[in-house]
Short mmCIF file of C-alpha atoms in Angstrom, two decimals:
data_model
loop_
_atom_site.label_atom_id
_atom_site.label_comp_id
_atom_site.label_asym_id
_atom_site.label_seq_id
_atom_site.Cartn_x
_atom_site.Cartn_y
_atom_site.Cartn_z
CA UNK R 1 -3.78 16.77 1.11
CA UNK R 2 -7.49 15.38 2.52
CA UNK R 3 -9.50 17.51 -0.91
CA UNK R 4 -6.87 16.11 -2.99
CA UNK R 5 -6.16 12.52 -1.83
CA UNK R 6 -6.36 9.43 -4.43
CA UNK R 7 -4.19 6.08 -5.62
CA UNK R 8 -1.24 7.54 -7.42
CA UNK R 9 0.30 3.68 -9.01
CA UNK R 10 2.14 5.56 -11.77
CA UNK R 11 5.02 6.39 -9.59
CA UNK R 12 9.12 7.72 -10.45
CA UNK R 13 12.44 5.90 -9.62
CA UNK R 14 13.29 8.95 -7.94
CA UNK R 15 15.08 8.43 -4.22
CA UNK R 16 12.71 9.01 -1.24
CA UNK R 17 15.39 10.14 2.14
CA UNK R 18 15.33 7.94 5.30
CA UNK R 19 14.76 11.04 7.01
CA UNK R 20 11.15 12.08 5.10
CA UNK R 21 10.01 8.25 5.27
CA UNK R 22 10.66 7.80 9.42
CA UNK R 23 9.03 11.43 9.52
CA UNK R 24 5.89 10.09 7.66
CA UNK R 25 5.86 7.13 9.91
CA UNK R 26 5.87 9.34 12.43
CA UNK R 27 2.73 10.36 11.44
CA UNK R 28 0.77 7.62 10.49
CA UNK R 29 2.01 6.71 14.16
CA UNK R 30 -0.45 9.22 15.40
CA UNK R 31 -3.93 7.90 14.36
CA UNK R 32 -6.35 6.44 16.69
CA UNK R 33 -6.54 2.69 17.10
CA UNK R 34 -8.89 0.29 18.99
CA UNK R 35 -8.38 -0.03 22.80
CA UNK R 36 -5.71 2.80 21.91
CA UNK R 37 -3.41 -0.68 21.73
CA UNK R 38 -1.27 1.04 18.71
CA UNK R 39 0.05 -3.12 18.21
CA UNK R 40 1.68 -1.49 14.54
CA UNK R 41 4.98 -2.56 12.99
CA UNK R 42 6.08 -0.42 9.94
CA UNK R 43 8.94 -2.30 7.90
CA UNK R 44 10.10 0.21 5.53
CA UNK R 45 11.91 -1.77 2.88
CA UNK R 46 14.57 -0.79 0.61
CA UNK R 47 16.37 -4.08 -0.11
CA UNK R 48 15.66 -5.24 -4.02
CA UNK R 49 15.94 -8.97 -3.17
CA UNK R 50 13.10 -8.49 -0.65
CA UNK R 51 11.23 -5.74 -3.28
CA UNK R 52 12.14 -8.34 -5.99
CA UNK R 53 10.03 -11.07 -3.96
CA UNK R 54 6.96 -9.03 -3.20
CA UNK R 55 6.84 -7.99 -6.85
CA UNK R 56 6.48 -11.59 -7.49
CA UNK R 57 3.81 -11.88 -5.37
CA UNK R 58 2.07 -9.36 -6.65
CA UNK R 59 2.37 -10.25 -10.34
CA UNK R 60 0.93 -13.40 -9.36
CA UNK R 61 -1.87 -12.32 -7.61
CA UNK R 62 -2.89 -9.71 -10.23
CA UNK R 63 -1.90 -12.05 -13.03
CA UNK R 64 -5.41 -13.82 -11.43
CA UNK R 65 -7.08 -11.11 -11.25
CA UNK R 66 -6.26 -9.26 -14.23
CA UNK R 67 -8.93 -11.44 -16.51
CA UNK R 68 -11.71 -11.00 -14.15
CA UNK R 69 -11.02 -7.43 -13.93
CA UNK R 70 -10.39 -6.13 -17.60
CA UNK R 71 -14.00 -8.48 -18.44
CA UNK R 72 -16.04 -6.22 -15.68
CA UNK R 73 -14.60 -3.17 -16.69
CA UNK R 74 -15.12 -3.55 -20.39
CA UNK R 75 -17.94 -0.50 -20.98
CA UNK R 76 -16.38 1.32 -18.23
CA UNK R 77 -13.77 3.77 -19.76
CA UNK R 78 -12.86 4.91 -15.30
CA UNK R 79 -12.45 1.13 -13.91
CA UNK R 80 -10.31 1.10 -17.15
CA UNK R 81 -8.25 3.49 -16.24
CA UNK R 82 -8.24 2.65 -12.67
CA UNK R 83 -6.80 -1.55 -13.57
CA UNK R 84 -4.21 0.22 -16.20
CA UNK R 85 -2.90 2.25 -13.08
CA UNK R 86 -2.67 -0.96 -11.30
CA UNK R 87 -1.04 -3.51 -14.28
CA UNK R 88 1.55 -0.47 -14.02
CA UNK R 89 2.35 -0.90 -10.89
CA UNK R 90 2.20 -4.44 -11.08
CA UNK R 91 4.87 -4.37 -14.03
CA UNK R 92 7.03 -1.16 -12.40
CA UNK R 93 6.69 -2.91 -8.28
CA UNK R 94 9.90 -3.38 -7.59
CA UNK R 95 11.56 0.23 -8.64
CA UNK R 96 9.56 1.83 -6.01
CA UNK R 97 12.41 2.81 -3.71
CA UNK R 98 11.02 2.86 -0.77
CA UNK R 99 7.62 -0.18 0.17
CA UNK R 100 6.35 0.50 3.12
CA UNK R 101 4.51 -2.75 4.47
CA UNK R 102 1.91 -1.63 7.66
CA UNK R 103 2.07 -5.15 10.26
CA UNK R 104 0.09 -5.32 13.00
CA UNK R 105 1.50 -7.90 16.23
CA UNK R 106 -0.66 -10.47 17.95
CA UNK R 107 -3.04 -13.46 16.94
CA UNK R 108 -5.16 -12.67 14.19
CA UNK R 109 -8.24 -15.44 14.18
CA UNK R 110 -9.17 -15.26 10.18
CA UNK R 111 -11.71 -17.51 11.70
CA UNK R 112 -14.63 -14.71 13.06
CA UNK R 113 -15.48 -12.15 11.00
CA UNK R 114 -15.93 -9.74 13.45
CA UNK R 115 -12.02 -10.34 14.56
CA UNK R 116 -10.85 -9.75 11.65
CA UNK R 117 -13.03 -6.24 11.27
CA UNK R 118 -11.04 -5.73 14.50
CA UNK R 119 -8.12 -6.96 13.71
CA UNK R 120 -7.26 -5.25 10.37
CA UNK R 121 -9.49 -2.39 11.67
CA UNK R 122 -6.76 -1.29 14.25
CA UNK R 123 -4.28 -0.25 11.24
CA UNK R 124 -6.50 1.28 8.50
CA UNK R 125 -6.28 4.76 9.84
CA UNK R 126 -2.45 4.98 10.37
CA UNK R 127 -2.04 3.86 6.89
CA UNK R 128 -4.42 6.63 6.05
CA UNK R 129 -2.20 9.07 7.95
CA UNK R 130 0.88 7.99 5.96
CA UNK R 131 -1.16 8.17 2.52
CA UNK R 132 -2.16 11.62 4.07
CA UNK R 133 1.00 12.91 4.98
CA UNK R 134 2.71 11.28 1.43
CA UNK R 135 -0.21 13.63 -0.47
CA UNK R 136 0.69 16.96 1.51
CA UNK R 137 4.66 16.43 0.64
CA UNK R 138 3.68 15.91 -2.76
CA UNK R 139 4.84 12.23 -2.87
CA UNK R 140 2.77 9.59 -4.74
CA UNK R 141 1.74 6.44 -2.70
CA UNK R 142 -1.21 3.62 -3.31
CA UNK R 143 -2.93 1.34 -0.75
CA UNK R 144 -2.42 -2.07 -1.73
CA UNK R 145 -3.09 -5.51 -0.76
CA UNK R 146 -2.62 -7.74 -3.56
CA UNK R 147 0.98 -8.74 -2.61
CA UNK R 148 0.00 -10.05 0.63
CA UNK R 149 -2.09 -12.88 -1.05
CA UNK R 150 0.39 -15.52 -0.22
CA UNK R 151 -0.17 -16.52 3.22
CA UNK R 152 3.16 -18.08 3.94
CA UNK R 153 5.54 -16.46 1.59
CA UNK R 154 4.62 -13.03 2.73
CA UNK R 155 6.00 -13.17 5.87
CA UNK R 156 9.20 -15.40 4.41
CA UNK R 157 10.20 -12.46 1.77
CA UNK R 158 9.85 -9.78 4.63
CA UNK R 159 11.83 -12.11 7.65
CA UNK R 160 8.83 -11.78 10.19
CA UNK R 161 7.59 -14.26 13.04
CA UNK R 162 4.10 -15.36 12.85
CA UNK R 163 3.13 -13.74 15.66
CA UNK R 164 3.68 -10.35 12.89
CA UNK R 165 0.77 -9.80 10.09
CA UNK R 166 1.33 -7.97 7.20
CA UNK R 167 -2.16 -5.75 5.88
CA UNK R 168 -0.99 -3.51 4.03
CA UNK R 169 1.79 -2.51 1.15
CA UNK R 170 2.10 1.31 0.19
CA UNK R 171 5.19 1.76 -2.88
CA UNK R 172 6.44 5.78 -1.90
CA UNK R 173 8.01 7.70 -4.51
CA UNK R 174 7.50 10.97 -7.07
CA UNK R 175 4.53 10.58 -9.24
CA UNK R 176 5.48 10.00 -12.65
CA UNK R 177 3.22 12.74 -13.92
CA UNK R 178 2.01 15.62 -12.08
CA UNK R 179 -1.06 15.17 -9.76
CA UNK R 180 -3.92 17.25 -11.14
CA UNK R 181 -5.24 17.74 -7.54
CA UNK R 182 -2.85 20.01 -5.85
CA UNK R 183 -3.98 20.85 -1.90
CA UNK R 184 -5.73 23.90 -1.48
CA UNK R 185 -3.85 24.26 1.53
CA UNK R 186 -6.59 25.23 3.85
CA UNK R 187 -9.72 23.79 5.09
CA UNK R 188 -13.38 23.24 3.57
CA UNK R 189 -15.83 25.64 4.98
CA UNK R 190 -17.83 23.66 7.65
#
């Protein structure tokens, strides 16, 4: 899974079983964290109204950044392909059967850079575990933070208390097209 991991944004609206989602989150929870605090919260979103709210926030933020992205990638086919995937994801965001929102509990101090690095650095190993676990079972996934741009609308959309900070959004489902990258089943030589 590590050799073939990539962001997969073009996804089918196929159902993803609850038991599988909980298994993936269980694997995410095995990741290391600062001080072994494990202050994670994973929210599994299936409610169409909440998915629609996250999709609206995603489209608003991507709408602002899209022009810059297309201009800066004008002569770079690889980047344009990536931004095409981001656009597809924005257009079809709420169609994901399940969206996992990775959150952290506790006070976040945005005015201290080291605080931000330490705070958010605590959750991304678990998010990577989730992405790798999804890849291992041939589910498509891509970490995005685009829908999280609005500091009050996102927690309100998710029904979160002020002490829980959403850090990453991961739509999960089957890839729209087969991935050209397949797990090899073995580790690379040292």
